[in-house]
Short mmCIF file of C-alpha atoms in Angstrom, two decimals:
data_model
loop_
_atom_site.label_atom_id
_atom_site.label_comp_id
_atom_site.label_asym_id
_atom_site.label_seq_id
_atom_site.Cartn_x
_atom_site.Cartn_y
_atom_site.Cartn_z
CA UNK B 1 52.35 93.73 176.89
CA UNK B 2 52.16 97.07 178.68
CA UNK B 3 49.32 98.85 176.89
CA UNK B 4 48.56 102.58 176.93
CA UNK B 5 44.78 103.03 176.67
CA UNK B 6 42.90 106.27 176.06
CA UNK B 7 39.21 106.29 176.96
CA UNK B 8 39.74 103.40 179.35
CA UNK B 9 36.82 104.25 181.64
CA UNK B 10 34.13 104.78 178.99
CA UNK B 11 31.54 102.21 177.97
CA UNK B 12 33.97 100.42 175.66
CA UNK B 13 37.14 101.10 177.59
CA UNK B 14 35.68 99.74 180.81
CA UNK B 15 35.29 96.44 178.96
CA UNK B 16 38.64 96.58 177.16
CA UNK B 17 40.77 97.19 180.27
CA UNK B 18 39.56 94.06 182.15
CA UNK B 19 39.86 92.02 178.94
CA UNK B 20 43.51 93.03 178.62
CA UNK B 21 44.28 92.41 182.28
CA UNK B 22 42.59 89.00 182.22
CA UNK B 23 44.84 87.96 179.34
CA UNK B 24 48.19 88.81 180.88
CA UNK B 25 48.67 92.41 179.78
CA UNK B 26 49.17 95.45 182.00
CA UNK B 27 47.41 98.75 181.38
CA UNK B 28 48.44 102.39 181.62
CA UNK B 29 45.17 104.34 181.35
CA UNK B 30 44.78 108.01 180.47
CA UNK B 31 42.49 109.67 183.04
CA UNK B 32 41.34 113.27 182.83
CA UNK B 33 39.44 113.46 186.15
CA UNK B 34 39.58 112.16 189.68
CA UNK B 35 36.52 110.01 189.02
CA UNK B 36 38.21 108.43 186.00
CA UNK B 37 41.36 107.90 188.02
CA UNK B 38 39.46 106.05 190.74
CA UNK B 39 37.60 103.92 188.17
CA UNK B 40 40.79 103.00 186.29
CA UNK B 41 42.68 102.11 189.45
CA UNK B 42 39.77 100.07 190.73
CA UNK B 43 39.83 98.10 187.46
CA UNK B 44 43.51 97.33 188.03
CA UNK B 45 45.16 99.85 185.70
CA UNK B 46 47.99 102.26 186.35
CA UNK B 47 46.94 105.86 185.67
CA UNK B 48 48.46 108.67 183.64
CA UNK B 49 46.61 111.92 184.34
CA UNK B 50 45.74 114.06 181.35
CA UNK B 51 43.19 114.62 178.60
CA UNK B 52 43.04 113.83 174.90
CA UNK B 53 44.12 117.40 174.21
CA UNK B 54 47.36 117.02 176.19
CA UNK B 55 49.59 115.95 173.32
CA UNK B 56 52.80 115.81 175.37
CA UNK B 57 51.06 113.51 177.86
CA UNK B 58 49.87 111.26 175.03
CA UNK B 59 53.39 111.02 173.66
CA UNK B 60 54.71 110.17 177.12
CA UNK B 61 52.11 107.44 177.54
CA UNK B 62 52.92 105.89 174.18
CA UNK B 63 56.66 106.05 174.91
CA UNK B 64 56.15 104.03 178.09
CA UNK B 65 54.09 101.30 176.43
CA UNK B 66 54.57 98.24 174.25
CA UNK B 67 51.33 99.07 172.42
CA UNK B 68 48.52 101.63 172.27
CA UNK B 69 44.74 101.30 172.10
CA UNK B 70 42.91 104.56 171.39
CA UNK B 71 39.24 104.76 172.41
CA UNK B 72 38.65 108.32 173.66
CA UNK B 73 36.34 110.73 171.85
CA UNK B 74 34.30 113.74 172.92
CA UNK B 75 30.59 112.91 173.05
CA UNK B 76 29.02 116.36 172.75
CA UNK B 77 26.75 115.95 169.73
CA UNK B 78 24.65 119.03 170.45
CA UNK B 79 25.86 120.99 167.41
CA UNK B 80 27.91 120.63 164.27
CA UNK B 81 30.55 122.86 165.87
CA UNK B 82 30.92 120.64 168.93
CA UNK B 83 31.24 117.53 166.77
CA UNK B 84 33.89 119.29 164.65
CA UNK B 85 35.84 120.22 167.79
CA UNK B 86 35.83 116.60 168.98
CA UNK B 87 36.97 115.37 165.56
CA UNK B 88 39.79 117.93 165.46
CA UNK B 89 40.93 117.03 168.98
CA UNK B 90 40.99 113.33 168.17
CA UNK B 91 42.81 113.89 164.88
CA UNK B 92 45.60 115.79 166.65
CA UNK B 93 45.80 113.08 169.32
CA UNK B 94 46.11 110.29 166.75
CA UNK B 95 48.86 112.18 164.94
CA UNK B 96 50.80 112.67 168.19
CA UNK B 97 50.47 109.02 169.21
CA UNK B 98 51.44 107.84 165.75
CA UNK B 99 54.52 110.05 165.57
CA UNK B 100 55.73 108.63 168.88
CA UNK B 101 55.39 105.06 167.57
CA UNK B 102 57.06 105.50 164.18
CA UNK B 103 59.85 102.99 163.64
CA UNK B 104 59.05 100.90 166.73
CA UNK B 105 56.88 98.18 165.11
CA UNK B 106 54.64 98.43 168.17
CA UNK B 107 50.87 97.87 167.76
CA UNK B 108 48.63 100.92 167.54
CA UNK B 109 44.92 100.04 167.57
CA UNK B 110 42.53 102.87 166.90
CA UNK B 111 38.78 103.04 166.63
CA UNK B 112 36.63 103.85 163.63
CA UNK B 113 33.04 103.39 162.52
CA UNK B 114 31.74 100.83 160.07
CA UNK B 115 31.14 102.43 156.65
CA UNK B 116 27.82 102.36 154.86
CA UNK B 117 27.41 101.15 151.29
CA UNK B 118 24.15 101.61 149.35
CA UNK B 119 22.27 98.38 148.84
CA UNK B 120 24.41 95.98 150.85
CA UNK B 121 26.21 95.32 154.11
CA UNK B 122 29.60 96.96 154.27
CA UNK B 123 32.70 94.82 154.67
CA UNK B 124 36.21 95.29 155.99
CA UNK B 125 37.37 95.97 152.41
CA UNK B 126 35.19 99.09 152.09
CA UNK B 127 36.82 102.46 152.83
CA UNK B 128 35.53 104.61 155.67
CA UNK B 129 33.79 107.85 154.61
CA UNK B 130 35.96 110.95 154.62
CA UNK B 131 33.17 113.48 154.18
CA UNK B 132 30.01 114.31 156.12
CA UNK B 133 29.66 115.26 159.83
CA UNK B 134 32.40 112.89 161.01
CA UNK B 135 34.43 112.60 157.83
CA UNK B 136 37.44 113.99 159.64
CA UNK B 137 37.56 110.83 161.75
CA UNK B 138 37.80 108.77 158.57
CA UNK B 139 40.70 110.86 157.33
CA UNK B 140 42.51 110.58 160.67
CA UNK B 141 42.06 106.82 160.86
CA UNK B 142 43.27 106.46 157.28
CA UNK B 143 46.39 108.34 158.36
CA UNK B 144 46.90 105.89 161.23
CA UNK B 145 46.69 102.90 158.89
CA UNK B 146 49.20 104.52 156.56
CA UNK B 147 51.71 104.42 159.44
CA UNK B 148 52.14 100.76 158.53
CA UNK B 149 54.66 101.98 155.95
CA UNK B 150 56.60 103.79 158.69
CA UNK B 151 57.19 100.95 161.11
CA UNK B 152 53.96 100.95 163.12
CA UNK B 153 51.71 97.89 163.39
CA UNK B 154 48.66 100.09 163.04
CA UNK B 155 45.14 98.67 162.84
CA UNK B 156 41.59 99.97 163.13
CA UNK B 157 38.66 98.30 164.85
CA UNK B 158 35.51 99.62 163.21
CA UNK B 159 32.61 99.86 165.62
CA UNK B 160 28.94 99.72 164.58
CA UNK B 161 26.38 102.42 165.30
CA UNK B 162 25.60 100.91 168.71
CA UNK B 163 28.05 99.40 171.16
CA UNK B 164 25.86 98.39 174.07
CA UNK B 165 25.99 96.95 177.57
CA UNK B 166 23.07 96.59 179.98
CA UNK B 167 20.82 98.50 177.58
CA UNK B 168 23.10 101.54 177.35
CA UNK B 169 25.39 102.98 174.71
CA UNK B 170 25.69 104.07 171.11
CA UNK B 171 22.95 105.33 168.82
CA UNK B 172 20.36 103.20 170.62
CA UNK B 173 21.40 104.89 173.84
CA UNK B 174 20.91 108.30 172.22
CA UNK B 175 17.43 107.22 171.09
CA UNK B 176 16.68 106.24 174.69
CA UNK B 177 17.96 109.58 176.06
CA UNK B 178 15.89 111.52 173.54
CA UNK B 179 12.81 109.41 174.32
CA UNK B 180 13.16 110.16 178.04
CA UNK B 181 13.52 113.86 177.31
CA UNK B 182 10.71 114.22 174.75
CA UNK B 183 8.20 111.61 175.88
CA UNK B 184 8.24 109.88 172.49
CA UNK B 185 10.33 106.91 171.35
CA UNK B 186 11.05 108.18 167.88
CA UNK B 187 12.81 107.09 164.74
CA UNK B 188 13.72 109.04 161.58
CA UNK B 189 12.10 108.26 158.23
CA UNK B 190 10.02 105.09 158.08
CA UNK B 191 12.33 103.29 160.52
CA UNK B 192 13.26 100.54 158.08
CA UNK B 193 16.91 101.63 157.96
CA UNK B 194 19.23 99.18 159.67
CA UNK B 195 21.96 99.82 162.22
CA UNK B 196 24.63 97.25 163.11
CA UNK B 197 25.45 96.61 166.76
CA UNK B 198 27.79 94.76 169.13
CA UNK B 199 27.96 94.11 172.86
CA UNK B 200 30.84 96.00 174.53
CA UNK B 201 32.24 92.78 176.00
CA UNK B 202 32.47 91.22 172.55
CA UNK B 203 34.06 94.37 171.11
CA UNK B 204 36.66 94.27 173.90
CA UNK B 205 37.82 90.85 172.77
CA UNK B 206 38.36 92.11 169.24
CA UNK B 207 40.43 95.05 170.46
CA UNK B 208 42.66 92.59 172.31
CA UNK B 209 42.97 90.29 169.30
CA UNK B 210 43.89 93.22 167.05
CA UNK B 211 46.51 94.36 169.56
CA UNK B 212 48.03 90.91 169.80
CA UNK B 213 48.03 89.69 166.23
CA UNK B 214 46.44 91.89 163.55
CA UNK B 215 48.77 92.69 160.63
CA UNK B 216 49.81 96.29 160.02
CA UNK B 217 47.50 98.47 157.98
CA UNK B 218 44.37 96.36 158.47
CA UNK B 219 40.78 97.18 159.46
CA UNK B 220 38.36 94.91 161.31
CA UNK B 221 34.63 94.93 161.98
CA UNK B 222 33.32 94.53 165.52
CA UNK B 223 29.84 93.64 164.30
CA UNK B 224 27.57 91.07 165.95
CA UNK B 225 24.13 92.21 164.64
CA UNK B 226 24.48 93.02 160.95
CA UNK B 227 21.50 95.34 160.97
CA UNK B 228 18.57 95.94 163.33
CA UNK B 229 15.71 98.03 161.93
CA UNK B 230 15.62 101.36 163.77
CA UNK B 231 11.86 101.04 164.14
CA UNK B 232 12.40 97.76 166.04
CA UNK B 233 14.96 99.45 168.30
CA UNK B 234 12.56 102.31 169.01
CA UNK B 235 9.75 99.84 169.69
CA UNK B 236 11.70 98.09 172.45
CA UNK B 237 12.71 101.44 173.95
CA UNK B 238 9.11 102.66 173.86
CA UNK B 239 7.79 99.50 175.48
CA UNK B 240 10.39 99.55 178.23
CA UNK B 241 9.76 103.24 178.96
CA UNK B 242 6.01 103.12 178.49
CA UNK B 243 6.13 105.73 175.72
CA UNK B 244 4.48 105.99 172.28
CA UNK B 245 6.58 104.94 169.29
CA UNK B 246 6.41 107.07 166.16
CA UNK B 247 8.35 108.68 163.34
CA UNK B 248 9.94 112.04 164.14
CA UNK B 249 11.77 114.61 162.05
CA UNK B 250 15.41 114.04 161.17
CA UNK B 251 16.21 117.39 162.80
CA UNK B 252 15.43 115.74 166.18
CA UNK B 253 18.90 114.23 166.02
CA UNK B 254 20.81 117.43 165.33
CA UNK B 255 24.08 117.17 163.39
CA UNK B 256 23.85 113.36 163.40
CA UNK B 257 20.43 113.35 161.73
CA UNK B 258 21.73 112.41 158.29
CA UNK B 259 23.60 109.46 159.79
CA UNK B 260 20.62 108.37 161.89
CA UNK B 261 18.48 108.25 158.74
CA UNK B 262 20.92 106.12 156.71
CA UNK B 263 20.56 102.40 156.05
CA UNK B 264 23.95 101.03 157.07
CA UNK B 265 24.14 97.28 157.74
CA UNK B 266 27.61 95.82 158.12
CA UNK B 267 29.27 92.40 158.07
CA UNK B 268 32.11 90.96 160.16
CA UNK B 269 32.53 87.67 158.28
CA UNK B 270 36.17 88.34 157.37
CA UNK B 271 37.03 89.46 160.90
CA UNK B 272 35.50 86.36 162.43
CA UNK B 273 37.29 84.06 159.99
CA UNK B 274 40.70 85.74 160.03
CA UNK B 275 41.04 86.59 163.72
CA UNK B 276 38.85 83.85 165.21
CA UNK B 277 36.58 86.41 166.84
CA UNK B 278 33.14 85.09 167.82
CA UNK B 279 30.58 87.40 169.48
CA UNK B 280 28.76 85.54 172.26
CA UNK B 281 26.98 88.20 174.33
CA UNK B 282 23.33 89.35 174.01
CA UNK B 283 22.10 91.04 170.83
CA UNK B 284 21.06 94.68 170.90
CA UNK B 285 17.32 94.02 170.98
CA UNK B 286 17.76 91.54 173.83
CA UNK B 287 20.08 93.87 175.73
CA UNK B 288 17.63 96.78 175.46
CA UNK B 289 15.30 94.77 177.68
CA UNK B 290 17.55 96.01 180.52
CA UNK B 291 16.20 99.56 180.08
CA UNK B 292 14.30 100.72 183.17
CA UNK B 293 11.63 103.44 183.19
#
């Protein structure tokens, strides 16, 4: 398959592109900068220059491909306004990509987050939230899945709070960045809340499996660790950086504070059984041992 990939040089995309190429697919990667162009070409992808906001470019990329994997998202979490801008940009991009694919029966794999359900681990059957700081993403992804009724083999791979590789990435990566900046490895609340996690190389396999065989209108969980206590995550970060570990105010995490404080374990039992996906790479707590002072 010739696959159009957005976000192909990010933490997840840089794992997805080689996974696709190693399994007989070719890749057309969206690249918004010269650095991204060089990285994509070095990985073996063809490049289409443009950004997530270039809707005509997105349509052109989808038109040239046998399938689409969407991974790009703005990562400015400094304010509620910046998060809202990123959500709005992604929502418009998903709508443009979806419109181009209507009636083609081509696969369209988008990315979402695992939902959180009070008192238990969420499953693939649970709906994604459509309110809160990133509720717009949930609404946009729901719209993508509804394209199944319009001749698109649309699916969503739901990612956990941390997608990691070599100790970097996701919410754990944000905790590390904040610890470096503040001199304290902190956690909100009492730190007992749990975050799910997956290694980027394992997630990449699931994106490929969804592209190749997932039925239209389905959602899948890329979860390896069902829930690591945030206090345990902060403890490893503190030890690796030589910093004290302690509770800090929820406001430390800006517009994502309410999400950081939530208990949100998640299961991938159905995904593993139905698609034959088996995570094999290091757990989050083991991978965080790669952090260097």
